Amino acid sequence: MSRPQFDPTTYDAQLADKTERLRALLAPFDAPEPTVFDSPREHYRLRTEFRLWRETGGEQRHYAMFEAGDKFTPVLIEDFPIASRRINELMPRLKAGWQASQALSFKLFQVEFLTTLSGDALITLCYHRPLDEAWQAEAEKLAADLGVSLVGRSRGKRIVIGRDHVEEALTVAGRSFRYRQPEGAFTQPNGEVCQKMLAWAFEALGKRNDDLLELYCGNGNFTLPLATRVRKVLATEISKTSVNAALANLADNGVDNVTLVRLSAEELTEALNGVRPFRRLAEVDLASYDFGTVFVDPPRAGMDPDTCELTRRFDRILYISCNPETLAANIQQLNDTHRISRCALFDQFPYTHHMEAGVLLERR
């Protein structure tokens, strides 16, 4: 992981630059002025990873990160102001734990933290060696001392102490939704801004009496609140880990109007276009859906051209993007039939050039 250039005094100027960049990208489509959602200036990042580094002649390992483009000159880290307070509280205690134990420190090369706004925490320790009973005994003691779940990873093996996920609570329109967030799976890193994204999408969708198609649903991050706004939802996701988490999250929150199918967006496009059938859709009555809106939150590459054409069939396209350049390319493909009626900037990644954007496209 590259080390962000952390300087809170530059935050407002950086956010203004991002806003201007989004305006410029969306200007060809006569977009309205974006609503801008800022981030906490520090302690906003709920997950992070560190390589461990031994200085020449030293025995002890230290947390390390690297400047962008330089993988050979470590920056040794004692604390990390952009990470959650929980991560900063755990860092020295974890370091003391591995320093006091040969079983924990031997060939340990990477540490990953996953925390939540609700205070839950999971730590992953990565090794260049097989993990044995001595490691597990020491790891169980450390997990209990720190009050965390702990995962040990080595080639081809994973040992879980406690849970293999953290439990988050996010509030949207006065309702708290509970989420299981698995170790190793994607979750939004900035919890405060994630809540703002959910609230914006909830409001943009509005209360509907028709159905929602959701592509790239992940662990159900958006699915849970959006399902309360429509008659029913058909959601798709390709990652088995994310699908399992989403199904658990739907059950935990008593959301029963969602059908979740493990298909990629490209596969669903083929199914809806009649290119080929999929056994995973055999029990789904597609004809029973009255889709009014499609919600998409694609990876950085954006939607492929066929999926983009699929979304054109819908009167309303609600689009969350982690890459405004590919968002603009997708809108260019849709611009002859749809116009931007709302847009927003979400500063998920302060002190970097990355940003999230949201648009609501409505049929002309």
Short mmCIF file of C-alpha atoms in Angstrom, two decimals:
data_model
loop_
_atom_site.label_atom_id
_atom_site.label_comp_id
_atom_site.label_asym_id
_atom_site.label_seq_id
_atom_site.Cartn_x
_atom_site.Cartn_y
_atom_site.Cartn_z
CA MET A 1 0.00 0.00 0.00
CA SER A 2 1.34 3.44 -0.92
CA ARG A 3 1.58 6.05 1.80
CA PRO A 4 -0.83 9.00 1.34
CA GLN A 5 0.59 12.50 1.81
CA PHE A 6 -1.27 13.44 4.99
CA ASP A 7 -1.63 17.19 5.59
CA PRO A 8 -5.02 18.36 6.91
CA THR A 9 -4.20 21.99 6.05
CA THR A 10 -4.40 21.08 2.35
CA TYR A 11 -7.71 19.20 2.60
CA ASP A 12 -10.09 21.96 1.49
CA ALA A 13 -7.95 22.85 -1.53
CA GLN A 14 -7.68 19.18 -2.56
CA LEU A 15 -11.44 18.73 -2.29
CA ALA A 16 -12.00 21.87 -4.38
CA ASP A 17 -9.67 20.44 -7.05
CA LYS A 18 -11.60 17.16 -7.11
CA THR A 19 -14.90 19.02 -7.40
CA GLU A 20 -13.59 21.01 -10.36
CA ARG A 21 -12.32 17.81 -11.99
CA LEU A 22 -15.72 16.15 -11.66
CA ARG A 23 -17.44 19.28 -13.02
CA ALA A 24 -15.15 19.21 -16.06
CA LEU A 25 -15.73 15.50 -16.71
CA LEU A 26 -19.52 15.91 -16.56
CA ALA A 27 -19.75 19.31 -18.28
CA PRO A 28 -20.29 17.79 -21.78
CA PHE A 29 -23.50 16.22 -20.46
CA ASP A 30 -25.00 19.41 -18.94
CA ALA A 31 -24.80 17.92 -15.47
CA PRO A 32 -26.18 19.91 -12.55
CA GLU A 33 -23.80 21.20 -9.90
CA PRO A 34 -22.54 18.22 -7.86
CA THR A 35 -23.46 17.86 -4.22
CA VAL A 36 -20.14 17.46 -2.38
CA PHE A 37 -19.79 15.15 0.62
CA ASP A 38 -16.55 15.68 2.52
CA SER A 39 -14.60 13.30 4.72
CA PRO A 40 -13.30 13.51 8.26
CA ARG A 41 -9.81 15.00 8.02
CA GLU A 42 -8.20 12.16 10.00
CA HIS A 43 -8.99 8.72 11.44
CA TYR A 44 -11.35 7.99 8.56
CA ARG A 45 -9.87 4.83 7.08
CA LEU A 46 -11.28 1.61 8.55
CA ARG A 47 -8.92 -0.83 6.88
CA THR A 48 -5.25 -0.76 6.01
CA GLU A 49 -2.27 -3.02 5.49
CA PHE A 50 1.41 -2.69 6.33
CA ARG A 51 4.48 -4.54 5.17
CA LEU A 52 6.91 -5.33 7.95
CA TRP A 53 10.51 -4.19 7.60
CA ARG A 54 13.72 -4.95 9.48
CA GLU A 55 16.34 -2.23 9.43
CA THR A 56 19.85 -3.31 8.45
CA GLY A 57 21.48 -5.01 11.43
CA GLY A 58 18.25 -4.91 13.46
CA GLU A 59 16.23 -7.80 14.77
CA GLN A 60 12.82 -6.19 15.21
CA ARG A 61 10.26 -5.69 12.48
CA HIS A 62 8.50 -2.33 12.03
CA TYR A 63 5.34 -1.29 10.23
CA ALA A 64 6.30 0.10 6.83
CA MET A 65 4.72 1.76 3.81
CA PHE A 66 6.18 3.06 0.58
CA GLU A 67 5.92 6.24 -1.42
CA ALA A 68 4.05 5.82 -4.71
CA GLY A 69 6.38 4.36 -7.36
CA ASP A 70 9.10 3.34 -4.91
CA LYS A 71 8.90 -0.23 -3.62
CA PHE A 72 12.41 -0.28 -2.17
CA THR A 73 12.58 2.63 0.27
CA PRO A 74 10.34 1.96 3.26
CA VAL A 75 8.78 4.65 5.40
CA LEU A 76 8.67 3.21 8.93
CA ILE A 77 5.37 3.87 10.68
CA GLU A 78 4.67 4.18 14.40
CA ASP A 79 1.15 5.57 14.07
CA PHE A 80 -1.10 6.28 11.09
CA PRO A 81 -3.34 9.36 11.43
CA ILE A 82 -5.61 8.54 8.47
CA ALA A 83 -6.48 5.13 9.97
CA SER A 84 -9.25 4.65 12.51
CA ARG A 85 -8.55 5.33 16.16
CA ARG A 86 -9.08 1.61 16.77
CA ILE A 87 -6.26 0.75 14.34
CA ASN A 88 -3.95 3.30 15.95
CA GLU A 89 -4.74 1.92 19.39
CA LEU A 90 -4.03 -1.65 18.24
CA MET A 91 -0.79 -0.98 16.31
CA PRO A 92 1.65 -0.67 19.26
CA ARG A 93 -0.06 -3.43 21.25
CA LEU A 94 0.12 -5.84 18.29
CA LYS A 95 3.76 -4.93 17.69
CA ALA A 96 4.60 -5.62 21.33
CA GLY A 97 2.78 -8.95 21.02
CA TRP A 98 4.80 -10.24 18.09
CA GLN A 99 8.06 -8.86 19.51
CA ALA A 100 7.49 -10.90 22.67
CA SER A 101 6.82 -14.15 20.79
CA GLN A 102 9.15 -16.06 18.47
CA ALA A 103 6.18 -18.13 17.26
CA LEU A 104 4.30 -14.98 16.19
CA SER A 105 7.24 -13.05 14.72
CA PHE A 106 9.06 -15.80 12.77
CA LYS A 107 8.73 -15.01 9.03
CA LEU A 108 5.85 -12.58 9.60
CA PHE A 109 5.90 -10.20 6.62
CA GLN A 110 2.54 -8.37 6.44
CA VAL A 111 -0.21 -7.17 8.79
CA GLU A 112 -3.74 -6.16 7.78
CA PHE A 113 -6.30 -4.37 9.95
CA LEU A 114 -10.07 -4.32 9.36
CA THR A 115 -12.17 -2.20 11.73
CA THR A 116 -15.66 -0.68 11.83
CA LEU A 117 -17.40 2.47 13.00
CA SER A 118 -19.02 0.29 15.66
CA GLY A 119 -15.58 -0.61 17.11
CA ASP A 120 -15.16 -4.20 15.90
CA ALA A 121 -11.69 -5.27 14.74
CA LEU A 122 -10.00 -8.13 12.90
CA ILE A 123 -6.25 -8.50 12.30
CA THR A 124 -4.68 -10.68 9.61
CA LEU A 125 -1.07 -11.86 10.02
CA CYS A 126 0.65 -13.10 6.84
CA TYR A 127 3.64 -15.49 6.92
CA HIS A 128 6.28 -16.98 4.67
CA ARG A 129 6.07 -20.30 6.54
CA PRO A 130 3.53 -22.96 7.57
CA LEU A 131 1.56 -22.18 10.74
CA ASP A 132 1.77 -24.74 13.53
CA GLU A 133 0.23 -25.47 16.94
CA ALA A 134 2.74 -23.22 18.70
CA TRP A 135 1.67 -20.33 16.49
CA GLN A 136 -2.02 -21.01 17.14
CA ALA A 137 -1.58 -21.14 20.92
CA GLU A 138 0.26 -17.80 20.94
CA ALA A 139 -2.20 -16.25 18.47
CA GLU A 140 -5.20 -17.26 20.59
CA LYS A 141 -3.60 -15.60 23.62
CA LEU A 142 -2.84 -12.44 21.63
CA ALA A 143 -6.37 -12.21 20.18
CA ALA A 144 -7.82 -12.47 23.69
CA ASP A 145 -5.42 -9.81 25.02
CA LEU A 146 -6.28 -7.40 22.19
CA GLY A 147 -10.02 -8.13 22.12
CA VAL A 148 -10.00 -8.85 18.38
CA SER A 149 -10.55 -11.66 15.92
CA LEU A 150 -7.33 -12.83 14.29
CA VAL A 151 -6.58 -14.63 11.02
CA GLY A 152 -3.26 -16.29 10.21
CA ARG A 153 -2.39 -16.74 6.54
CA SER A 154 0.38 -18.76 4.93
CA ARG A 155 0.63 -20.38 1.53
CA GLY A 156 -2.55 -22.38 0.99
CA LYS A 157 -3.71 -22.14 4.62
CA ARG A 158 -5.87 -19.86 6.73
CA ILE A 159 -6.45 -20.21 10.49
CA VAL A 160 -9.30 -18.18 12.01
CA ILE A 161 -9.37 -17.27 15.69
CA GLY A 162 -12.72 -15.75 16.59
CA ARG A 163 -14.68 -14.64 13.52
CA ASP A 164 -13.54 -14.31 9.90
CA HIS A 165 -15.49 -11.07 9.58
CA VAL A 166 -16.21 -7.83 11.42
CA GLU A 167 -19.69 -6.56 12.18
CA GLU A 168 -20.61 -3.02 11.18
CA ALA A 169 -23.68 -0.86 11.79
CA LEU A 170 -24.53 1.93 9.32
CA THR A 171 -27.47 4.30 9.71
CA VAL A 172 -29.57 5.41 6.74
CA ALA A 173 -32.67 7.61 7.11
CA GLY A 174 -32.88 6.83 10.81
CA ARG A 175 -32.63 3.04 10.44
CA SER A 176 -29.55 1.09 11.48
CA PHE A 177 -28.44 -1.69 9.14
CA ARG A 178 -26.05 -4.41 10.34
CA TYR A 179 -23.36 -5.75 8.01
CA ARG A 180 -20.95 -8.67 8.14
CA GLN A 181 -17.76 -7.60 6.38
CA PRO A 182 -15.54 -10.63 5.59
CA GLU A 183 -11.76 -10.68 5.88
CA GLY A 184 -10.20 -10.42 2.45
CA ALA A 185 -13.37 -9.14 0.72
CA PHE A 186 -14.01 -5.61 -0.53
CA THR A 187 -15.60 -3.10 1.84
CA GLN A 188 -15.79 0.68 1.61
CA PRO A 189 -12.74 1.96 3.52
CA ASN A 190 -14.22 5.27 4.69
CA GLY A 191 -17.20 4.44 6.89
CA GLU A 192 -18.41 7.99 7.49
CA VAL A 193 -18.45 8.77 3.76
CA CYS A 194 -20.01 5.36 3.04
CA GLN A 195 -23.00 6.39 5.18
CA LYS A 196 -23.27 9.60 3.15
CA MET A 197 -23.21 7.59 -0.09
CA LEU A 198 -25.95 5.29 1.16
CA ALA A 199 -28.10 8.23 2.22
CA TRP A 200 -27.63 9.97 -1.14
CA ALA A 201 -28.53 6.83 -3.12
CA PHE A 202 -31.53 6.21 -0.84
CA GLU A 203 -32.82 9.72 -1.51
CA ALA A 204 -32.04 9.64 -5.24
CA LEU A 205 -33.90 6.36 -5.71
CA GLY A 206 -36.95 7.65 -3.86
CA LYS A 207 -39.95 5.64 -2.73
CA ARG A 208 -41.03 3.46 -5.68
CA ASN A 209 -43.83 1.00 -6.41
CA ASP A 210 -41.80 -0.91 -9.01
CA ASP A 211 -38.65 -3.08 -8.90
CA LEU A 212 -34.88 -2.56 -8.83
CA LEU A 213 -32.13 -4.41 -10.67
CA GLU A 214 -28.77 -4.16 -8.92
CA LEU A 215 -25.48 -5.14 -10.56
CA TYR A 216 -22.21 -5.62 -8.62
CA CYS A 217 -24.00 -5.77 -5.24
CA GLY A 218 -20.99 -6.91 -3.19
CA ASN A 219 -21.91 -7.72 0.41
CA GLY A 220 -25.22 -5.87 0.07
CA ASN A 221 -23.85 -2.49 1.14
CA PHE A 222 -26.41 -0.57 -0.94
CA THR A 223 -28.88 -3.44 -1.32
CA LEU A 224 -30.15 -3.30 2.26
CA PRO A 225 -31.33 0.35 2.36
CA LEU A 226 -32.39 0.47 -1.30
CA ALA A 227 -34.57 -2.65 -0.90
CA THR A 228 -36.73 -0.69 1.55
CA ARG A 229 -37.60 1.80 -1.24
CA VAL A 230 -38.95 -0.62 -3.88
CA ARG A 231 -41.34 -3.56 -4.32
CA LYS A 232 -38.55 -6.10 -4.85
CA VAL A 233 -34.92 -6.37 -5.96
CA LEU A 234 -32.99 -8.70 -8.25
CA ALA A 235 -29.31 -8.38 -7.32
CA THR A 236 -26.20 -9.97 -8.84
CA GLU A 237 -22.63 -10.46 -7.65
CA ILE A 238 -19.87 -12.80 -8.88
CA SER A 239 -17.71 -13.15 -5.72
CA LYS A 240 -18.80 -16.17 -3.67
CA THR A 241 -17.47 -14.58 -0.46
CA SER A 242 -19.46 -11.40 -1.09
CA VAL A 243 -22.60 -13.36 -2.04
CA ASN A 244 -22.44 -15.33 1.21
CA ALA A 245 -21.97 -12.13 3.21
CA ALA A 246 -24.85 -10.44 1.37
CA LEU A 247 -27.19 -13.37 2.05
CA ALA A 248 -26.27 -13.26 5.75
CA ASN A 249 -26.76 -9.48 5.83
CA LEU A 250 -30.20 -9.75 4.22
CA ALA A 251 -31.23 -12.37 6.79
CA ASP A 252 -29.75 -10.46 9.75
CA ASN A 253 -31.71 -7.34 8.79
CA GLY A 254 -34.98 -9.08 7.97
CA VAL A 255 -34.90 -7.88 4.34
CA ASP A 256 -36.97 -10.45 2.44
CA ASN A 257 -37.76 -8.81 -0.92
CA VAL A 258 -34.33 -9.44 -2.52
CA THR A 259 -33.39 -12.30 -4.85
CA LEU A 260 -29.60 -12.62 -5.10
CA VAL A 261 -28.00 -14.51 -7.99
CA ARG A 262 -24.28 -15.30 -8.29
CA LEU A 263 -23.65 -13.99 -11.80
CA SER A 264 -21.37 -11.33 -13.19
CA ALA A 265 -22.95 -8.27 -14.77
CA GLU A 266 -21.76 -9.57 -18.16
CA GLU A 267 -23.44 -12.95 -17.58
CA LEU A 268 -26.72 -11.34 -16.54
CA THR A 269 -26.57 -9.21 -19.68
CA GLU A 270 -26.18 -12.39 -21.76
CA ALA A 271 -29.13 -13.99 -19.93
CA LEU A 272 -31.43 -11.00 -20.41
CA ASN A 273 -30.39 -10.76 -24.06
CA GLY A 274 -31.17 -14.45 -24.59
CA VAL A 275 -27.58 -15.24 -25.58
CA ARG A 276 -27.48 -18.28 -23.29
CA PRO A 277 -29.36 -19.65 -20.27
CA PHE A 278 -27.90 -19.91 -16.77
CA ARG A 279 -28.86 -22.59 -14.29
CA ARG A 280 -28.56 -20.06 -11.46
CA LEU A 281 -31.50 -18.18 -12.99
CA ALA A 282 -33.64 -21.28 -13.48
CA GLU A 283 -35.73 -20.55 -10.36
CA VAL A 284 -36.02 -16.81 -11.05
CA ASP A 285 -39.17 -15.61 -12.81
CA LEU A 286 -37.72 -12.66 -14.70
CA ALA A 287 -41.12 -11.89 -16.23
CA SER A 288 -42.49 -11.13 -12.75
CA TYR A 289 -40.27 -8.07 -12.36
CA ASP A 290 -41.35 -4.56 -13.28
CA PHE A 291 -37.97 -2.85 -13.30
CA GLY A 292 -38.01 0.91 -13.09
CA THR A 293 -34.42 1.53 -11.99
CA VAL A 294 -31.07 -0.19 -12.39
CA PHE A 295 -28.41 0.45 -9.74
CA VAL A 296 -24.76 -0.11 -10.64
CA ASP A 297 -21.56 0.19 -8.61
CA PRO A 298 -18.97 -1.27 -10.99
CA PRO A 299 -15.21 -1.77 -10.52
CA ARG A 300 -12.75 0.90 -11.66
CA ALA A 301 -12.99 -0.22 -15.28
CA GLY A 302 -16.66 0.82 -15.35
CA MET A 303 -19.35 -1.06 -17.24
CA ASP A 304 -18.43 -3.01 -20.36
CA PRO A 305 -20.24 -1.80 -23.53
CA ASP A 306 -22.85 -4.60 -23.50
CA THR A 307 -23.77 -4.02 -19.86
CA CYS A 308 -23.92 -0.30 -20.56
CA GLU A 309 -26.38 -1.03 -23.38
CA LEU A 310 -28.41 -3.19 -21.00
CA THR A 311 -28.82 -0.26 -18.58
CA ARG A 312 -30.19 1.85 -21.46
CA ARG A 313 -33.41 -0.20 -21.28
CA PHE A 314 -34.22 1.31 -17.87
CA ASP A 315 -35.92 4.64 -17.35
CA ARG A 316 -33.60 5.42 -14.44
CA ILE A 317 -29.92 4.48 -13.96
CA LEU A 318 -28.45 5.08 -10.50
CA TYR A 319 -24.67 4.86 -10.85
CA ILE A 320 -21.99 4.94 -8.13
CA SER A 321 -18.46 5.14 -9.53
CA CYS A 322 -14.98 4.86 -8.02
CA ASN A 323 -13.47 6.15 -11.28
CA PRO A 324 -15.08 9.29 -12.75
CA GLU A 325 -13.15 8.87 -16.01
CA THR A 326 -14.84 5.54 -16.80
CA LEU A 327 -18.13 6.97 -15.47
CA ALA A 328 -17.85 9.75 -18.08
CA ALA A 329 -17.11 7.19 -20.81
CA ASN A 330 -20.21 5.19 -19.84
CA ILE A 331 -22.37 8.34 -19.77
CA GLN A 332 -21.09 9.22 -23.24
CA GLN A 333 -22.52 5.91 -24.48
CA LEU A 334 -25.88 6.63 -22.78
CA ASN A 335 -26.13 10.36 -23.38
CA ASP A 336 -28.42 10.17 -26.41
CA THR A 337 -31.19 8.50 -24.37
CA HIS A 338 -30.51 9.59 -20.78
CA ARG A 339 -29.68 12.87 -19.02
CA ILE A 340 -28.04 13.49 -15.65
CA SER A 341 -30.63 14.77 -13.18
CA ARG A 342 -28.47 14.50 -10.03
CA CYS A 343 -24.78 14.13 -9.31
CA ALA A 344 -22.58 13.97 -6.25
CA LEU A 345 -18.94 13.72 -5.20
CA PHE A 346 -18.01 11.52 -2.22
CA ASP A 347 -14.50 12.06 -0.86
CA GLN A 348 -13.78 8.45 0.10
CA PHE A 349 -10.02 8.88 -0.34
CA PRO A 350 -8.69 12.16 1.08
CA TYR A 351 -5.11 13.19 0.23
CA THR A 352 -5.19 11.09 -2.98
CA HIS A 353 -6.48 11.85 -6.47
CA HIS A 354 -9.15 9.13 -6.11
CA MET A 355 -12.80 9.98 -5.54
CA GLU A 356 -16.24 8.39 -5.73
CA ALA A 357 -19.05 9.96 -7.72
CA GLY A 358 -22.75 9.30 -8.04
CA VAL A 359 -25.18 10.19 -10.82
CA LEU A 360 -28.86 9.61 -11.46
CA LEU A 361 -29.56 9.27 -15.18
CA GLU A 362 -33.16 9.59 -16.33
CA ARG A 363 -34.65 8.88 -19.75
CA ARG A 364 -34.93 11.99 -21.93
#
